[in-house]
Short mmCIF file of C-alpha atoms and ligand atoms in Angstrom, two decimals:
data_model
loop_
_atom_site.label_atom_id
_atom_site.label_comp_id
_atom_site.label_asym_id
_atom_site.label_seq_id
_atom_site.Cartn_x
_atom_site.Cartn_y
_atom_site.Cartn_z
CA UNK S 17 -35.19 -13.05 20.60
CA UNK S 18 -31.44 -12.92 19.25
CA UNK S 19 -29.98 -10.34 16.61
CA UNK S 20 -30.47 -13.70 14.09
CA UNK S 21 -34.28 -13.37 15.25
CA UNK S 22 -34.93 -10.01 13.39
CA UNK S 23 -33.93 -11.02 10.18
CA UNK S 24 -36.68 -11.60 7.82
CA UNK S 25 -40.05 -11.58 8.00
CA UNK S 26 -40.22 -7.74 6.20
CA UNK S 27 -43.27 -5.77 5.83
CA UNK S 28 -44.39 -5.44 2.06
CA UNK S 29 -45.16 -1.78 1.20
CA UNK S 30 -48.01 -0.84 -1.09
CA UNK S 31 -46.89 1.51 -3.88
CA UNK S 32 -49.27 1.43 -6.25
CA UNK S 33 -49.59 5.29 -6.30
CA UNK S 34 -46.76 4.86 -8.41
CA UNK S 35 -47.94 3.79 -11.50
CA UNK S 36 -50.47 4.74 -13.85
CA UNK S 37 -53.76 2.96 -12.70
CA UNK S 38 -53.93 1.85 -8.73
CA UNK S 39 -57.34 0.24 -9.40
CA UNK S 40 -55.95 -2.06 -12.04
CA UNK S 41 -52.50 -2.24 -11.55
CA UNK S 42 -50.84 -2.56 -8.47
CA UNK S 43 -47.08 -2.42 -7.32
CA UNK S 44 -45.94 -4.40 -3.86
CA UNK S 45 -42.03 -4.12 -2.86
CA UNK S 46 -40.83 -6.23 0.26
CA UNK S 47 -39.15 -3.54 2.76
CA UNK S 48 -35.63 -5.36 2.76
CA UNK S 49 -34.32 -2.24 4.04
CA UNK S 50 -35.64 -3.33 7.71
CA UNK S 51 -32.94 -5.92 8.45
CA UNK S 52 -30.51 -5.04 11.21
CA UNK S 53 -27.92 -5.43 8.68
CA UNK S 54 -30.02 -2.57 6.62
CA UNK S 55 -30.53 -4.56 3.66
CA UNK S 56 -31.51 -7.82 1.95
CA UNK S 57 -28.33 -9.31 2.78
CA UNK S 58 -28.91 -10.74 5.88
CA UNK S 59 -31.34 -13.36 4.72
CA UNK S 60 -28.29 -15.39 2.73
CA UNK S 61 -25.51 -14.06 5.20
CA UNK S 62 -27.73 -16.14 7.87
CA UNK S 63 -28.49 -19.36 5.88
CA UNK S 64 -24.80 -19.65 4.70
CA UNK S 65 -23.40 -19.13 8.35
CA UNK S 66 -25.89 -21.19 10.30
CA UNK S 67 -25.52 -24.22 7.96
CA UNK S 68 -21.65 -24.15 7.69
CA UNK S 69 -21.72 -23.79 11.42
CA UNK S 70 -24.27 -26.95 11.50
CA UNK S 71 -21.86 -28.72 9.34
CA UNK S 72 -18.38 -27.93 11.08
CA UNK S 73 -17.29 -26.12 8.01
CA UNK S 74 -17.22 -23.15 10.22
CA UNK S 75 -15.22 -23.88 13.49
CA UNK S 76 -14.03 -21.15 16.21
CA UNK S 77 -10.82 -21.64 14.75
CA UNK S 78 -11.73 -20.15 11.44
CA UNK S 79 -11.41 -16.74 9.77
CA UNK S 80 -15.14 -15.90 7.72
CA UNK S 81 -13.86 -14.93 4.65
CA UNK S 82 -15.84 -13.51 1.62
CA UNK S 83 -16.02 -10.57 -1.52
CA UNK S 84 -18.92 -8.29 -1.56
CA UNK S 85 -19.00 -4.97 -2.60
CA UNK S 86 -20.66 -3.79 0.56
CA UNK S 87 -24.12 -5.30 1.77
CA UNK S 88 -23.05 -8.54 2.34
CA UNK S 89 -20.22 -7.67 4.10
CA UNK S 90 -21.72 -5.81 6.63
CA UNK S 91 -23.87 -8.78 7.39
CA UNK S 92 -20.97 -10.82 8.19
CA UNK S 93 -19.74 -8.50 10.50
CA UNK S 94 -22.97 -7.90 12.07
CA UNK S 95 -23.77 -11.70 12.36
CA UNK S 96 -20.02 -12.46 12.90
CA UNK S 97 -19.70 -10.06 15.68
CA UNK S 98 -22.88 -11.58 17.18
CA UNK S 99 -21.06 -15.13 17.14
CA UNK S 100 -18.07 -14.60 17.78
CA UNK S 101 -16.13 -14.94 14.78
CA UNK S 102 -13.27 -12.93 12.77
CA UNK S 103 -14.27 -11.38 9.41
CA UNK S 104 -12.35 -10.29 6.53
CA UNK S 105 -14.12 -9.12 3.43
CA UNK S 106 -12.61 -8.52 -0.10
CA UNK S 107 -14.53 -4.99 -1.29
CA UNK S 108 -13.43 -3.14 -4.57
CA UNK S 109 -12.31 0.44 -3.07
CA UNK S 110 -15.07 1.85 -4.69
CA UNK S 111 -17.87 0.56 -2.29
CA UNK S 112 -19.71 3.75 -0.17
CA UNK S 113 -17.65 4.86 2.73
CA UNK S 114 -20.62 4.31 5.32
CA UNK S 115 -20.59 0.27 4.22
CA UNK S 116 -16.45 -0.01 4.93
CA UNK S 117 -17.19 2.36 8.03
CA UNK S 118 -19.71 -0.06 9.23
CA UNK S 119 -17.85 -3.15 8.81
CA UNK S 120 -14.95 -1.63 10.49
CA UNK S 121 -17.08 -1.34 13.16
CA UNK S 122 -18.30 -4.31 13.53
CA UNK S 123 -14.46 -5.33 13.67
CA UNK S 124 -14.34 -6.80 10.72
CA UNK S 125 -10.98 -6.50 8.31
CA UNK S 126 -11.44 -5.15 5.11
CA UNK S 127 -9.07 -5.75 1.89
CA UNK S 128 -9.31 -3.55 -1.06
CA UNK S 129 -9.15 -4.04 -4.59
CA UNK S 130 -8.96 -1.87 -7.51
CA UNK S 131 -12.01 0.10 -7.57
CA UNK S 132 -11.36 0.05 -11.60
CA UNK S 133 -11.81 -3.19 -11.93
CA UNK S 134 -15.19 -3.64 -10.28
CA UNK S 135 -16.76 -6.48 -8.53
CA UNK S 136 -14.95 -9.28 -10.66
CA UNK S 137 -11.14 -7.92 -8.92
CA UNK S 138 -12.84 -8.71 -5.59
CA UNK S 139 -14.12 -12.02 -6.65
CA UNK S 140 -10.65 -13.12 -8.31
CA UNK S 141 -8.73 -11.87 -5.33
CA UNK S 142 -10.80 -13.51 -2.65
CA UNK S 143 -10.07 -16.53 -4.27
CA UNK S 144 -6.67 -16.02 -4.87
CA UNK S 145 -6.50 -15.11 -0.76
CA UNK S 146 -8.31 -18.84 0.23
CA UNK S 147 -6.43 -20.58 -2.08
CA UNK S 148 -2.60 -19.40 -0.13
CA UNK S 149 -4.21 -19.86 3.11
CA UNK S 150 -7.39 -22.61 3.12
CA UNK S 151 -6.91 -23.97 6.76
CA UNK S 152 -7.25 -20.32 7.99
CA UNK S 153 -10.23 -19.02 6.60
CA UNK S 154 -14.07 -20.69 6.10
CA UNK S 155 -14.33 -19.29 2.69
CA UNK S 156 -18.49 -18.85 2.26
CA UNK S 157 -19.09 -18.19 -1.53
CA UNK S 158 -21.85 -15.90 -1.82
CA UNK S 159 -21.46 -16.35 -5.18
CA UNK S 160 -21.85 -19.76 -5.35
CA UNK S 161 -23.02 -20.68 -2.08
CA UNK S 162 -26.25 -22.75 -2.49
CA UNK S 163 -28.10 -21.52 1.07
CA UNK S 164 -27.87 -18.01 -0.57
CA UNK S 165 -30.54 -19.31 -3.16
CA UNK S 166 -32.51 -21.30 -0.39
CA UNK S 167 -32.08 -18.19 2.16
CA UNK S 168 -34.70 -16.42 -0.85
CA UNK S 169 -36.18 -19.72 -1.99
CA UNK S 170 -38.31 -20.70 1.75
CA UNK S 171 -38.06 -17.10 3.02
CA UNK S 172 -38.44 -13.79 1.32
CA UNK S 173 -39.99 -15.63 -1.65
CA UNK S 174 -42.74 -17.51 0.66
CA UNK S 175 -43.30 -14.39 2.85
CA UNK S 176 -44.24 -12.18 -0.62
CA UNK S 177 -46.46 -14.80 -1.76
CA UNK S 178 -48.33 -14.77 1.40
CA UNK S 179 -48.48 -10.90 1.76
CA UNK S 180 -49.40 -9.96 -1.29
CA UNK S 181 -53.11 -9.65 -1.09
CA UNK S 182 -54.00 -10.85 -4.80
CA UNK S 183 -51.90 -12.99 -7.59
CA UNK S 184 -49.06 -12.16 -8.18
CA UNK S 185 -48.22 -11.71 -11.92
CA UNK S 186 -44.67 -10.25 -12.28
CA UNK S 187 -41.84 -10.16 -10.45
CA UNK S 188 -38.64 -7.39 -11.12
CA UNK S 189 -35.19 -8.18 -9.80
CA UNK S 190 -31.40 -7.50 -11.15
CA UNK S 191 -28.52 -9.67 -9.86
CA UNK S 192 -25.80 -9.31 -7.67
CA UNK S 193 -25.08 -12.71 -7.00
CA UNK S 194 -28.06 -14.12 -8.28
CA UNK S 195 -29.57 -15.22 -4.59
CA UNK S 196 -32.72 -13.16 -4.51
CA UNK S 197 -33.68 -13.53 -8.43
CA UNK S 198 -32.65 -17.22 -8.90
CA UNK S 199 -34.65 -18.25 -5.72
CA UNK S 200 -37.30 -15.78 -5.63
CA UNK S 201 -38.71 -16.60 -9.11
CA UNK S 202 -38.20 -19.99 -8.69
CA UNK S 203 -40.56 -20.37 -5.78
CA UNK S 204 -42.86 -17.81 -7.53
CA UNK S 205 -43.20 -20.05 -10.86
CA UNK S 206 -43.67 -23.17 -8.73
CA UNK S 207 -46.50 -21.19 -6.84
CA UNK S 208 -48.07 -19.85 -10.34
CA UNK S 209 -46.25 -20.76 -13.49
CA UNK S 210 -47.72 -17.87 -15.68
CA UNK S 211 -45.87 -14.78 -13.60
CA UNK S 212 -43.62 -13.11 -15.51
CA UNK S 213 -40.11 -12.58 -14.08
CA UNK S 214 -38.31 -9.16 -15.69
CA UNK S 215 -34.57 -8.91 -15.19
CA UNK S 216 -32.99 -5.27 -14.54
CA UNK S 217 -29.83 -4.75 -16.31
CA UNK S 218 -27.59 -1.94 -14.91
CA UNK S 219 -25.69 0.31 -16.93
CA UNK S 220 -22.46 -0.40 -17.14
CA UNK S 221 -20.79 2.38 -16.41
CA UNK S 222 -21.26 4.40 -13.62
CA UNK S 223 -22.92 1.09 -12.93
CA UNK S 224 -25.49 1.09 -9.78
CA UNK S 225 -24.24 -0.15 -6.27
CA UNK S 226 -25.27 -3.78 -5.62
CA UNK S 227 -25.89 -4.92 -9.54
CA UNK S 228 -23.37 -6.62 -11.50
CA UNK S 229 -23.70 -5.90 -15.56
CA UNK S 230 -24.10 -9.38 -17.37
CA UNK S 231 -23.99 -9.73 -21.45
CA UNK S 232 -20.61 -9.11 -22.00
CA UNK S 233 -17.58 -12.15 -22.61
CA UNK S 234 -15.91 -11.11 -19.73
CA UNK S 235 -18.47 -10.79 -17.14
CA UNK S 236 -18.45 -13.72 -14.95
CA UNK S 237 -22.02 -15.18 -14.12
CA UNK S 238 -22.46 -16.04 -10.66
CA UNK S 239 -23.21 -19.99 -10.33
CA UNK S 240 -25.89 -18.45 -7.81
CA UNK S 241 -27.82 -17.19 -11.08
CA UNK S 242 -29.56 -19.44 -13.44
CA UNK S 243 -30.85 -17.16 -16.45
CA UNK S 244 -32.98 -19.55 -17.43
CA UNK S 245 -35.59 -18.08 -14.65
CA UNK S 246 -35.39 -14.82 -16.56
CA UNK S 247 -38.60 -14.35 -19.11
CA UNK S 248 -37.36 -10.72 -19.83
CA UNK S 249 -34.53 -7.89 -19.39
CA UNK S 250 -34.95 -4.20 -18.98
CA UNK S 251 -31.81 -2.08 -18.57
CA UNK S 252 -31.51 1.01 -16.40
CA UNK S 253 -29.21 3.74 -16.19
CA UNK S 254 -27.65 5.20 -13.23
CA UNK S 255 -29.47 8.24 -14.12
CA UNK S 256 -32.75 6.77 -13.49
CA UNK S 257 -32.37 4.71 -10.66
CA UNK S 258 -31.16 7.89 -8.82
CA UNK S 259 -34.42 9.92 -10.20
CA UNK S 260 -36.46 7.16 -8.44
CA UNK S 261 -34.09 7.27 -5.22
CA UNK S 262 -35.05 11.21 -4.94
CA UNK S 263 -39.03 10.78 -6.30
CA UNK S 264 -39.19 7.85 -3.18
CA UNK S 265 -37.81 10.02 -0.61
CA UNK S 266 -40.00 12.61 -1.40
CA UNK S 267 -42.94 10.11 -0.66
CA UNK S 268 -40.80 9.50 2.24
CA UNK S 269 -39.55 6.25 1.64
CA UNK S 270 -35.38 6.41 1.88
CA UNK S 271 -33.84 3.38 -0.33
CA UNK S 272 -30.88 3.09 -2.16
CA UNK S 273 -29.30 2.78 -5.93
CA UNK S 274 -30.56 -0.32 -6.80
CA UNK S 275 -34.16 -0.58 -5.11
CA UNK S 276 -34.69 3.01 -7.55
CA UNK S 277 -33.48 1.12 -10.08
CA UNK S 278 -35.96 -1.97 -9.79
CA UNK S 279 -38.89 0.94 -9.35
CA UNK S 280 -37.90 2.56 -12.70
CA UNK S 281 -38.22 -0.81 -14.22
CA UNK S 282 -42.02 -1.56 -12.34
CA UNK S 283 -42.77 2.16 -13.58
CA UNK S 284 -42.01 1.45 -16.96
CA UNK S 285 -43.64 -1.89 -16.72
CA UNK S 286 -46.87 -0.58 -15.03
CA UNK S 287 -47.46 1.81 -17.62
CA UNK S 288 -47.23 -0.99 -20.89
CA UNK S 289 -49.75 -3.15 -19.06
CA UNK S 290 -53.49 -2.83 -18.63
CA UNK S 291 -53.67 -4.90 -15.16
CA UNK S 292 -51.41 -6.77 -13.14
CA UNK S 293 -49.89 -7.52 -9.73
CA UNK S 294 -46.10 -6.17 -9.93
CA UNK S 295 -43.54 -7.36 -7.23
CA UNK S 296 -39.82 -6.44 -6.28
CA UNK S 297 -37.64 -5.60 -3.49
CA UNK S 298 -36.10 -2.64 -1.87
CA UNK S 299 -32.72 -3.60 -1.15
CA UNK S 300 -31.34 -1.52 1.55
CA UNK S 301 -30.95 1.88 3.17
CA UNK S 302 -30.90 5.49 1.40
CA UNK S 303 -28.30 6.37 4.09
CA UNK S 304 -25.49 3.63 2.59
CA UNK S 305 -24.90 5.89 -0.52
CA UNK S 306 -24.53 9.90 1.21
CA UNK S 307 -20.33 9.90 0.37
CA UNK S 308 -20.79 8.46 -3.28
CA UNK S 309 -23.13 11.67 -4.17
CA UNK S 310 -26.36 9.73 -4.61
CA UNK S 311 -28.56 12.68 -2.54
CA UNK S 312 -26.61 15.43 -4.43
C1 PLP V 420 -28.12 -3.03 -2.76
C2 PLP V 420 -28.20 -4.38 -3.41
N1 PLP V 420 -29.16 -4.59 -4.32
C3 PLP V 420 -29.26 -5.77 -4.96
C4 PLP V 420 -28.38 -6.82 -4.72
C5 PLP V 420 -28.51 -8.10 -5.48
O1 PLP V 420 -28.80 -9.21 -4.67
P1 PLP V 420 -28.33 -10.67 -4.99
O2 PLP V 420 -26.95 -10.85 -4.41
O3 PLP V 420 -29.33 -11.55 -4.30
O4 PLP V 420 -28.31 -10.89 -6.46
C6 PLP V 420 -27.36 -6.62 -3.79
C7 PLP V 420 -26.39 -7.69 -3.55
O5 PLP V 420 -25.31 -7.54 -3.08
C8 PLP V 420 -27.26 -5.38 -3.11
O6 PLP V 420 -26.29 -5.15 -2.20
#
């Protein structure tokens, strides 16, 4: 086994004791937390690497270059450090100090941008950085990068249809790039065409760490996200995401911003419904979020 070896393959967690009705109505969430990485980043981090590296698009010679506002960054670094290969990552200032910690330590460089200007700064600027400088850097696109779908599309997608012990009939996901939604519910409505797939829509502002707001002119949607795979949206505040965050960890689960927020939205689900099978993910780590006041 290799560090690449432990991504994957996560255990699904049984929470029905969350909702109203166990015997009827059941909740399942994939433990993404349990990547070395701490989060579901890995699983695209390793498709998009391991291809370009199949296809010479990543040579020895070449700086891994990429925005994220934390997750996927430390992925790079992780699996970067494990190859061999520089990192730099473009991360609004904003991002938790225990993610830019983490990728420093990995060795990886780290270029802030306005912590005001969110997510979209990061993108514009990492583009801005490739396009002075192409021959240095392998430039990976989460955002746009198609192995970030596929990494969701044959793996976490396939593994929660076969752990799930009956059908499946909804699935609950927000979007950061669009990876995990646009290829999870793809391969979910290709399994079973009636499941419902419900959207989660963060707040704006404070906005929740890993979820990028959509609606509005200015927000740019990720080519990685096709909203036609969306049946329905549900929007969550920061408030209630971080009511879930403390109600898990009192079950003794320990997951961050967004997985709370994806639970809110099965809660609220699980209590309109009179059975179902209700799916989602928890994204990564409780510990990533101490320094922005999350456990306060
Ligand atoms: C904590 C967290 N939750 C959810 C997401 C959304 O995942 P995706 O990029 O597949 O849309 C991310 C992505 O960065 C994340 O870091």
């Amino acid at each position: 086994m290799n560090l690449l070896d432990l991504i994957g393959n996560t255990p699904l967690i049984d929470l029905s004791f969350l909702g109203p009705d166990p015997k009827h109505i059941q909740l399942y969430a994939k433990a993404e937390w349990m990547n070395p990485g701490g989060s579901l980043k890995d699983r695209p981090v390793k498709f998009m690497l391991t291809d370009a590296i199949k296809n010479q698009l990543l040579t020895p010679n070449k700086v891994i270059l990429d925005s994220s506002s934390g997750n996927a960054g430390i992925s790079y670094g992780m699996i970067g450090a494990a190859l061999g290969y520089q990192v730099t990552i473009v991360i609004p200032g904003n991002a938790s100090e225990e993610r830019k910690q983490r990728l420093r330590a990995h060795g990886a460089n780290l270029i802030e941008t306005d912590p005001l200007e969110g997510y979209d700064q990061a993108l514009r600027h990492v583009r801005e950085l490739y396009s002075n400088s192409p021959e240095k850097y392998f430039f990976c696109d989460q955002y746009s990068n198609q192995q970030n779908i596929r990494s969701h599309y044959e793996g976490t997608a396939v593994e929660l249809i076969r752990q799930t012990p009956s059908p499946i009939t909804h699935f609950v996901c927000g979007v950061g790039t669009g990876g995990s939604l646009t290829g999870i519910a793809k391969r979910l409505r290709e399994h079973d065409p009636t499941v419902k797939i419900i959207g989660v829509q963060p707040e704006r502002w404070p906005g929740i760490e890993g979820l990028k707001p959509l609606g509005e002119d200015e927000d740019i949607i990720p080519e990685n996200f096709d909203p036609k795979v969306v049946d329905e949206w549900r929007e969550v505040s920061a408030d209630e995401a971080k009511t879930y965050c403390s109600h898990m960890a009192g079950k003794g689960y320990f997951v961050g911003q967004s997985s709370g927020a994806y639970l809110a939205v099965c809660n609220r689900l699980m209590t309109e419904i009179k059975q179902g099978v209700v799916t989602t993910l928890l994204c990564d780590l409780g510990e990533r979020y101490f320094s922005v006041g999350l456990w306060r």
